[in-house]
Amino acid sequence: MAAELVEAKNMVMSFRVSDLQMLLGFVGRSKSGLKHELVTRALQLVQFDCSPELFKKIKELYETRYAKKHAEPVPQPHRPLDPLTMHSAYDRAGTLPRTPLSGPNIDYPVLYGKYLNGLGRLPTKNLKPEVRLVKLPFFNMLDELLKPTELVPQNSEKLQESPCIFALTPRQVELIRNSRELQPGVRAVQVVLRICYSDTSCPQEDQYPPNIAVKVNHSYCSVPGYYPSNKPGVEPKRPCRPINLTHLMYLSSATNRITVTWGNYGKSYSVALYLVRQLTSSELLQRLKTIGVKHPELCKALVKEKLRLDPDSEIATTGVRVSLICPLVKMRLSVPCRAETCAHLQCFDAVFYLQMNEKKPTWMCPVCDKPAPYASTLLVPRLLSKILSECEDADEIEFLADGSWCPIRAEKERSCSPQCPILVLGTSDTNGLLSAPNINGGGGVGSAASGSSSGGSAASGVENGKPGADVVDLTLDSSSSGPRPKRRCPFQKGLVSAC
């Protein structure tokens, strides 16, 4: 079966436009388009939907073309197709060589990959290591459409163009069409373009070249702009993310053409195409709760180790305080998390951390400002989750040297009224001292003492059978002989505040 499949593909590669149109019309497929589009459509048909009837039709068209005199055509020497020749043929909408490709030495998958999913003017194969890109938490890779390929300048101009032609398989098209919409017009399954430095020493982060522009078929794709900088003298930064090309592509058997325009200023860049499924922060949170939970006993062991290994640090050896307030949003933690590589025990809220990195990916710890990536480093300490559910009236706890903990509750300030002068309702004695009022009730409140030598006198406590008004003698002269005794201020029940 494999030999028949290769033979059918070789026959299709040698067909003329009229042959391709007859084959596609036989199975009810579209017959419109340029020759390379018809070839792509026919090859995909052979690859995924090859039936005995289809194979018979291909053989019939092939024999009709080459068996005019009931003799085999004279075989001509076959030269391996050069990607440069093929792409230039695409650009000119030319035709492929009509010599039939036969022989067991043809590696169809490699030829098919070069024919479709390749970058214009590919560099020659060599043994140097391949460029790798870092894995992104919000993108789950489904297929690799184009491996990282270096952007090679074609001349001495500063502005260069690199074309790429590729096609999607029917399975990939169905994945895109059947995926859910994250927002109107943006589906979860996407074809994304990633660009990075051509450095093979380690996995590379996305990095755009200067003057970048991406054109998909006949429309330009939007590229993330620069973030404005509020600091003087600091250049604005551009967030380098995967570029979504799905909304501008042909979701059919037709080929898609991508042209990357870039500035050639000495640095080398590589581009790659991937079929990915974009995830949301809520999906990453559920995954973190499943695979990133740390057992309480491991958390206790970590506390003991930190207090034992850092006896001379600023943290007291008897315990370490941990706030239950997230440093990101200044709210109580809901899902505490931290990076396993961080040296501190303080946590931040995973919900807000993932939401912030979904909009602007930095993956930096808000406590120590060190890298805190999602993959294999973020964890949820179950001990602190348990503490949050048990200790609802405290915003801070203290871990002790034995691994236990205790809440730290701020002492509430005692509510007291402001001090103010007290007006004592009572009588004055002969020395000008005020006596305490009678708080037991009754007819007499007490009589006022008689005045001093100045002649002043106080009225009686009871006048005409009614309690008289209390009178304070204000006629005492400060220059009177003898030192004036100090006034006592008895704070007793029944005193009325003057405030």
Coordinates of C-alpha atoms in Angstrom, one line a residue:
M1 CA 0.0 0.0 0.0
A2 CA 2.8 2.4 0.8
A3 CA 4.4 1.7 -2.6
E4 CA 1.1 2.4 -4.3
L5 CA 0.7 5.6 -2.3
V6 CA 4.2 6.9 -3.3
E7 CA 3.5 6.0 -6.9
A8 CA 0.2 7.9 -6.9
K9 CA 1.9 10.9 -5.5
N10 CA 4.6 10.8 -8.1
M11 CA 2.0 10.6 -10.8
V12 CA 0.1 13.6 -9.4
M13 CA 3.4 15.7 -9.3
S14 CA 3.8 15.2 -13.0
F15 CA 0.2 16.2 -14.0
R16 CA -0.6 19.2 -16.1
V17 CA -3.2 21.7 -15.0
S18 CA -5.9 20.0 -17.2
D19 CA -5.0 16.7 -15.6
L20 CA -5.3 18.1 -12.1
Q21 CA -8.6 19.7 -12.9
M22 CA -10.0 16.5 -14.2
L23 CA -8.8 14.6 -11.1
L24 CA -10.3 17.2 -8.7
G25 CA -13.5 17.3 -10.6
F26 CA -13.8 13.5 -10.4
V27 CA -14.0 13.7 -6.6
G28 CA -16.1 16.9 -6.5
R29 CA -13.3 19.2 -5.3
S30 CA -12.7 22.8 -6.5
K31 CA -10.9 23.1 -9.8
S32 CA -10.0 26.8 -9.6
G33 CA -6.7 28.2 -8.7
L34 CA -3.1 28.3 -9.8
K35 CA -1.2 25.1 -10.5
H36 CA 0.6 24.9 -7.2
E37 CA -2.7 25.2 -5.5
L38 CA -4.2 22.4 -7.6
V39 CA -1.1 20.2 -6.9
T40 CA -1.4 20.9 -3.1
R41 CA -5.1 20.0 -3.2
A42 CA -4.5 16.8 -5.2
L43 CA -1.6 15.7 -2.9
Q44 CA -3.7 16.2 0.2
L45 CA -6.5 14.2 -1.5
V46 CA -4.1 11.3 -2.1
Q47 CA -2.6 11.5 1.3
F48 CA -5.8 11.4 3.3
D49 CA -8.6 10.2 1.0
C50 CA -7.0 7.7 -1.4
S51 CA -9.5 5.1 -2.4
P52 CA -9.2 2.4 -5.1
E53 CA -11.4 4.4 -7.4
L54 CA -9.2 7.5 -7.0
F55 CA -6.0 5.5 -7.5
K56 CA -7.5 4.0 -10.7
K57 CA -8.4 7.5 -12.0
I58 CA -4.9 8.8 -11.3
K59 CA -3.4 5.8 -13.1
E60 CA -5.8 6.4 -16.0
L61 CA -4.9 10.0 -16.4
Y62 CA -1.2 9.2 -16.2
E63 CA -1.3 6.5 -18.8
T64 CA -3.4 8.7 -21.1
R65 CA -0.7 11.3 -21.0
Y66 CA 2.4 9.1 -21.4
A67 CA 1.2 6.1 -23.3
K68 CA 0.5 7.7 -26.7
K69 CA 2.6 5.1 -28.7
H70 CA 2.1 2.2 -26.2
A71 CA 5.7 2.6 -25.2
E72 CA 7.4 3.8 -22.0
P73 CA 8.8 7.3 -22.3
V74 CA 12.6 7.6 -22.3
P75 CA 13.5 8.3 -18.7
Q76 CA 15.4 11.5 -18.1
P77 CA 17.9 12.0 -15.3
H78 CA 16.2 13.4 -12.3
R79 CA 17.8 16.3 -10.4
P80 CA 16.6 16.9 -6.8
L81 CA 14.4 19.9 -6.6
D82 CA 15.9 22.9 -5.0
P83 CA 13.7 24.9 -2.7
L84 CA 15.0 28.1 -4.3
T85 CA 13.8 27.0 -7.7
M86 CA 10.4 25.9 -6.3
H87 CA 9.8 29.2 -4.5
S88 CA 10.8 31.2 -7.5
A89 CA 8.4 29.1 -9.5
Y90 CA 5.6 30.0 -7.1
D91 CA 6.4 33.6 -7.4
R92 CA 6.1 33.5 -11.1
A93 CA 3.1 31.2 -11.1
G94 CA 5.1 28.9 -13.3
T95 CA 4.7 25.2 -13.9
L96 CA 6.6 22.3 -12.4
P97 CA 8.8 20.1 -14.6
R98 CA 6.7 17.6 -16.5
T99 CA 9.1 14.8 -16.1
P100 CA 7.5 12.0 -14.1
L101 CA 9.1 11.6 -10.7
S102 CA 9.7 7.9 -10.3
G103 CA 12.1 5.6 -8.4
P104 CA 12.4 4.3 -4.9
N105 CA 14.9 7.0 -3.8
I106 CA 12.3 9.8 -3.6
D107 CA 11.5 10.7 0.0
Y108 CA 8.0 12.1 -0.5
P109 CA 7.5 13.5 3.0
V110 CA 10.7 15.5 2.8
L111 CA 9.9 16.7 -0.7
Y112 CA 6.3 17.6 0.3
G113 CA 7.5 19.5 3.3
K114 CA 9.9 21.5 1.3
Y115 CA 7.4 22.1 -1.4
L116 CA 4.8 23.5 0.9
N117 CA 6.1 24.5 4.4
G118 CA 9.3 26.2 3.8
L119 CA 10.9 29.7 3.9
G120 CA 12.1 31.3 0.7
R121 CA 15.8 30.8 0.1
L122 CA 16.4 28.3 2.8
P123 CA 20.0 27.9 4.0
T124 CA 21.8 24.7 3.2
K125 CA 21.6 21.9 5.7
N126 CA 24.4 21.7 8.2
L127 CA 25.2 19.9 11.4
K128 CA 24.9 22.8 13.8
P129 CA 22.3 22.5 16.6
E130 CA 18.8 23.7 15.9
V131 CA 17.3 26.9 17.4
R132 CA 14.8 26.2 20.2
L133 CA 12.2 28.5 21.6
V134 CA 11.0 28.6 25.2
K135 CA 7.7 27.0 26.0
L136 CA 5.0 29.5 26.7
P137 CA 2.5 28.7 29.5
F138 CA -0.5 30.1 27.7
F139 CA 0.1 28.2 24.4
N140 CA -0.1 24.4 24.1
M141 CA 1.6 23.3 20.9
L142 CA -0.3 20.9 18.7
D143 CA 1.8 20.8 15.5
E144 CA 5.0 22.3 14.2
L145 CA 4.3 23.7 10.7
L146 CA 7.8 25.2 10.2
K147 CA 10.8 24.5 12.3
P148 CA 12.9 27.6 13.4
T149 CA 14.5 28.8 10.2
E150 CA 17.1 31.5 9.9
L151 CA 16.2 34.8 8.1
V152 CA 18.9 35.1 5.5
P153 CA 19.4 38.5 3.8
Q154 CA 19.4 38.3 0.0
N155 CA 21.3 41.6 -0.7
S156 CA 23.0 44.5 1.1
E157 CA 19.7 46.4 1.6
K158 CA 18.7 47.2 5.2
L159 CA 15.1 46.1 4.6
Q160 CA 14.7 42.5 3.7
E161 CA 11.8 40.2 2.7
S162 CA 11.5 36.5 3.4
P163 CA 8.5 34.6 1.9
C164 CA 7.0 31.4 3.2
I165 CA 4.4 29.2 1.6
F166 CA 2.6 26.5 3.6
A167 CA -0.6 24.5 3.7
L168 CA -2.8 23.1 6.4
T169 CA -4.0 19.5 6.5
P170 CA -7.7 18.8 6.7
R171 CA -7.3 17.7 10.3
Q172 CA -5.6 21.0 11.2
V173 CA -8.3 22.9 9.5
E174 CA -11.0 21.0 11.4
L175 CA -9.2 21.7 14.7
I176 CA -9.3 25.4 14.0
R177 CA -12.9 25.5 12.9
N178 CA -14.2 23.4 15.8
S179 CA -12.3 25.2 18.5
R180 CA -14.1 27.6 20.9
E181 CA -13.9 31.3 20.6
L182 CA -11.9 33.1 23.4
Q183 CA -13.5 36.3 22.2
P184 CA -15.3 37.3 19.0
G185 CA -13.1 36.5 16.0
V186 CA -10.3 34.9 18.1
R187 CA -10.4 31.1 18.3
A188 CA -8.5 28.9 20.8
V189 CA -6.7 26.9 18.1
Q190 CA -4.4 29.2 16.2
V191 CA -1.5 29.4 13.7
V192 CA 1.1 31.6 15.3
L193 CA 4.4 33.0 14.1
R194 CA 7.3 33.2 16.5
I195 CA 10.6 35.0 16.0
C196 CA 13.7 34.8 18.1
Y197 CA 17.5 35.2 17.9
S198 CA 19.4 32.5 16.1
D199 CA 21.2 31.3 19.2
T200 CA 21.5 27.6 19.8
S201 CA 23.1 27.7 23.3
C202 CA 19.7 27.7 25.1
P203 CA 16.0 28.0 24.5
Q204 CA 15.3 31.5 23.1
E205 CA 12.5 33.9 24.1
D206 CA 10.5 35.7 21.4
Q207 CA 12.4 38.7 20.0
Y208 CA 11.3 40.8 17.1
P209 CA 13.8 42.2 14.5
P210 CA 13.7 46.0 13.7
N211 CA 11.2 47.2 11.2
I212 CA 9.2 44.0 11.4
A213 CA 6.0 43.6 9.3
V214 CA 4.1 40.4 8.6
K215 CA 1.9 40.0 5.5
V216 CA -0.5 37.0 5.3
N217 CA -1.7 36.4 1.8
H218 CA -2.9 39.9 0.8
S219 CA -3.3 41.6 4.2
Y220 CA -0.8 42.8 6.8
C221 CA -1.1 41.4 10.3
S222 CA -1.0 43.6 13.4
V223 CA 2.2 43.3 15.5
P224 CA 2.2 44.3 19.2
G225 CA 3.4 47.9 19.6
Y226 CA 5.7 49.5 22.1
Y227 CA 4.9 50.1 25.8
P228 CA 5.3 53.8 26.6
S229 CA 8.0 54.5 29.1
N230 CA 7.4 56.8 32.0
K231 CA 11.0 57.1 33.1
P232 CA 13.2 59.7 31.3
G233 CA 16.0 58.4 29.2
V234 CA 14.5 54.8 29.1
E235 CA 13.5 53.5 25.7
P236 CA 10.0 52.1 25.3
K237 CA 9.8 48.3 25.2
R238 CA 7.9 46.1 22.8
P239 CA 6.2 43.0 24.1
C240 CA 7.4 40.2 21.9
R241 CA 4.7 37.6 21.7
P242 CA 3.5 35.0 19.2
I243 CA 1.7 36.6 16.3
N244 CA -1.7 35.1 15.6
L245 CA -2.2 34.6 11.8
T246 CA -5.4 32.6 11.8
H247 CA -7.9 35.3 11.0
L248 CA -6.0 36.1 7.7
M249 CA -5.4 32.5 6.5
Y250 CA -7.3 30.4 4.0
L251 CA -8.9 27.6 6.1
S252 CA -9.1 25.2 3.2
S253 CA -6.9 23.2 1.0
A254 CA -5.4 26.3 -0.6
T255 CA -1.9 27.3 0.2
N256 CA -1.1 30.4 2.4
R257 CA 1.7 32.8 1.7
I258 CA 3.4 34.7 4.6
T259 CA 6.0 37.4 3.9
V260 CA 8.2 38.6 6.8
T261 CA 9.7 42.0 6.3
W262 CA 12.6 42.7 8.7
G263 CA 15.5 45.1 9.2
N264 CA 19.0 43.7 8.6
Y265 CA 21.3 45.3 11.1
G266 CA 23.8 42.6 11.9
K267 CA 21.8 40.3 14.3
S268 CA 20.5 37.0 13.1
Y269 CA 16.9 35.9 13.6
S270 CA 14.9 32.8 13.1
V271 CA 11.2 32.3 12.4
A272 CA 8.9 29.3 13.1
L273 CA 5.2 28.5 12.6
Y274 CA 3.2 26.5 15.1
L275 CA -0.4 25.2 15.4
V276 CA -1.2 25.9 19.1
R277 CA -4.1 26.0 21.5
Q278 CA -4.3 29.1 23.5
L279 CA -5.2 28.7 27.2
T280 CA -6.7 31.2 29.7
S281 CA -5.6 32.2 33.2
S282 CA -8.5 30.2 34.7
E283 CA -7.3 27.0 32.9
L284 CA -3.7 27.6 34.1
L285 CA -5.1 28.1 37.7
Q286 CA -6.9 24.8 37.6
R287 CA -3.8 23.1 36.4
L288 CA -1.7 24.7 39.1
K289 CA -4.2 23.6 41.8
T290 CA -3.9 20.0 40.4
I291 CA -0.2 19.6 39.9
G292 CA 1.5 22.4 41.9
V293 CA 0.2 21.7 45.4
K294 CA 2.8 21.3 48.1
H295 CA 2.1 19.0 51.1
P296 CA 1.8 20.7 54.5
E297 CA 4.5 18.5 56.0
L298 CA 6.9 19.7 53.3
C299 CA 6.0 23.3 54.1
K300 CA 6.7 22.7 57.8
A301 CA 10.1 21.2 57.0
L302 CA 10.9 24.2 54.9
V303 CA 10.1 26.5 57.8
K304 CA 12.3 24.6 60.1
E305 CA 15.2 24.6 57.6
K306 CA 15.0 28.3 57.0
L307 CA 15.0 29.1 60.8
R308 CA 17.9 26.7 61.3
L309 CA 20.1 27.9 58.5
D310 CA 19.7 31.6 59.0
P311 CA 20.4 32.2 62.7
D312 CA 22.3 35.5 62.1
S313 CA 19.9 37.1 59.6
E314 CA 17.6 39.9 60.4
I315 CA 14.8 37.5 60.9
A316 CA 14.4 36.3 64.5
T317 CA 15.5 32.7 65.0
T318 CA 12.4 32.0 67.1
G319 CA 10.0 32.6 64.2
V320 CA 9.2 34.3 60.9
R321 CA 6.2 36.4 60.1
V322 CA 4.2 35.9 57.0
S323 CA 1.5 38.3 55.8
L324 CA -1.9 37.0 54.6
I325 CA -2.3 40.0 52.4
C326 CA -1.3 39.8 48.7
P327 CA 1.5 42.3 47.8
L328 CA 0.0 42.6 44.3
V329 CA -3.5 43.9 45.1
K330 CA -3.3 44.5 48.9
M331 CA -6.2 42.1 49.4
R332 CA -6.4 38.9 51.5
L333 CA -5.0 35.9 49.7
S334 CA -7.4 33.5 48.0
V335 CA -5.1 31.0 46.3
P336 CA -1.6 31.5 47.8
C337 CA 1.4 30.6 45.7
R338 CA 5.1 31.4 45.3
A339 CA 8.0 30.2 43.2
E340 CA 10.0 27.2 44.5
T341 CA 13.2 29.0 43.6
C342 CA 12.4 32.0 45.9
A343 CA 14.1 32.1 49.3
H344 CA 11.1 33.8 51.1
L345 CA 8.0 32.2 52.6
Q346 CA 5.8 35.2 51.7
C347 CA 3.1 34.2 49.1
F348 CA 1.1 36.2 46.5
D349 CA -2.3 35.5 45.0
A350 CA -2.2 33.0 42.1
V351 CA -5.4 34.4 40.5
F352 CA -4.2 37.9 40.1
Y353 CA -0.6 36.8 39.2
L354 CA -1.9 34.7 36.3
Q355 CA -4.3 37.4 35.1
M356 CA -1.6 40.0 35.0
N357 CA 0.8 37.7 33.1
E358 CA -2.0 36.9 30.7
K359 CA -2.2 40.5 29.6
K360 CA 1.5 41.5 30.0
P361 CA 3.8 38.4 30.5
T362 CA 6.7 39.2 32.7
W363 CA 6.7 36.2 35.2
M364 CA 8.5 38.1 37.9
C365 CA 7.9 37.5 41.6
P366 CA 6.2 40.5 43.2
V367 CA 8.0 39.9 46.5
C368 CA 11.7 39.6 45.5
D369 CA 11.5 40.7 41.9
K370 CA 13.2 37.5 40.6
P371 CA 12.0 35.2 37.8
A372 CA 8.9 33.2 38.8
P373 CA 7.9 31.3 35.7
Y374 CA 4.8 29.1 35.6
A375 CA 6.3 25.9 34.4
S376 CA 7.8 23.7 37.2
T377 CA 8.4 26.5 39.6
L378 CA 5.1 27.9 40.8
L379 CA 3.5 26.0 43.7
V380 CA 0.6 26.3 46.1
P381 CA 1.5 25.6 49.7
R382 CA -1.3 23.7 51.2
L383 CA -0.3 24.6 54.7
L384 CA -1.0 28.3 54.0
S385 CA -4.3 27.5 52.3
K386 CA -5.3 25.7 55.5
I387 CA -4.2 28.6 57.6
L388 CA -6.3 31.0 55.5
S389 CA -9.4 28.9 56.1
E390 CA -8.8 28.5 59.9
C391 CA -7.6 32.0 60.7
E392 CA -10.1 34.5 59.3
D393 CA -9.6 37.3 61.9
A394 CA -5.9 37.9 61.4
D395 CA -3.9 39.4 58.6
E396 CA -0.5 38.1 59.7
I397 CA 0.8 34.9 61.2
E398 CA 4.1 33.8 62.6
F399 CA 5.8 30.5 61.9
L400 CA 7.7 29.1 64.9
A401 CA 10.9 27.1 64.9
D402 CA 9.1 23.8 65.3
G403 CA 7.0 24.4 62.2
S404 CA 3.9 25.4 64.0
W405 CA 2.2 28.8 63.6
C406 CA 0.2 31.3 65.6
P407 CA -1.9 34.3 64.5
I408 CA -0.8 37.9 65.1
R409 CA -3.7 40.0 65.9
A410 CA -3.2 43.8 66.2
E411 CA -4.4 45.1 69.5
K412 CA -7.4 47.3 69.0
E413 CA -7.0 50.8 70.5
R414 CA -9.2 51.4 73.4
S415 CA -11.9 53.8 72.5
C416 CA -11.9 56.8 74.9
S417 CA -13.3 60.2 74.7
P418 CA -10.9 63.1 74.5
Q419 CA -9.9 64.7 77.8
C420 CA -11.9 67.9 78.5
P421 CA -12.4 70.1 81.4
I422 CA -14.9 68.9 84.0
L423 CA -17.4 71.2 85.5
V424 CA -18.1 70.0 89.0
L425 CA -21.5 71.0 90.3
G426 CA -21.0 71.4 94.0
T427 CA -20.4 73.9 96.8
S428 CA -17.2 75.7 97.8
D429 CA -15.9 75.6 101.3
T430 CA -14.6 78.6 103.1
N431 CA -11.1 78.1 101.5
G432 CA -12.5 78.2 98.0
L433 CA -12.4 74.4 97.6
L434 CA -15.3 72.8 95.8
S435 CA -17.0 70.0 97.6
A436 CA -18.4 67.0 95.8
P437 CA -22.1 67.2 95.0
N438 CA -24.6 64.9 96.7
I439 CA -25.3 62.2 94.3
N440 CA -27.8 60.4 96.5
G441 CA -30.6 62.7 95.7
G442 CA -32.8 64.3 98.3
G443 CA -34.0 67.8 99.0
G444 CA -30.7 69.5 99.9
V445 CA -27.8 69.6 97.5
G446 CA -25.8 71.4 100.1
S447 CA -25.3 75.0 101.1
A448 CA -22.7 77.3 99.7
A449 CA -20.0 78.3 102.1
S450 CA -19.8 81.9 103.1
G451 CA -17.4 84.2 101.3
S452 CA -14.0 85.4 102.5
S453 CA -13.1 88.8 103.8
S454 CA -14.2 90.3 100.5
G455 CA -17.8 90.2 101.7
G456 CA -19.1 87.8 99.2
S457 CA -21.6 85.2 100.4
A458 CA -23.3 82.2 98.9
A459 CA -27.0 81.7 98.9
S460 CA -28.5 78.9 100.8
G461 CA -28.9 75.5 99.3
V462 CA -32.7 75.5 99.8
E463 CA -34.7 78.6 99.0
N464 CA -38.5 78.7 99.5
G465 CA -38.7 75.0 99.8
K466 CA -36.9 74.5 96.5
P467 CA -33.4 73.5 95.9
G468 CA -31.3 76.5 95.1
A469 CA -28.8 76.9 92.3
D470 CA -25.2 76.0 93.1
V471 CA -23.0 79.0 93.1
V472 CA -19.3 79.1 92.5
D473 CA -17.5 82.0 94.2
L474 CA -15.4 83.8 91.5
T475 CA -14.6 86.8 93.7
L476 CA -11.6 85.4 95.4
D477 CA -8.6 87.5 94.9
S478 CA -5.4 85.9 94.0
S479 CA -3.5 88.5 96.0
S480 CA -5.1 87.5 99.2
S481 CA -2.8 86.7 102.1
G482 CA -1.6 83.2 102.4
P483 CA -0.9 80.6 99.8
R484 CA -3.9 79.3 98.1
P485 CA -4.4 75.6 98.7
K486 CA -4.3 73.4 95.6
R487 CA -7.6 72.4 94.2
R488 CA -8.4 68.7 94.2
C489 CA -10.3 67.3 91.2
P490 CA -12.2 64.3 92.4
F491 CA -13.2 62.1 89.5
Q492 CA -16.3 60.5 90.9
K493 CA -19.4 59.1 89.5
G494 CA -21.9 61.7 88.5
L495 CA -19.5 64.3 87.2
V496 CA -20.7 65.9 84.1
S497 CA -18.4 66.5 81.1
A498 CA -18.2 70.0 79.9
C499 CA -17.6 68.9 76.3

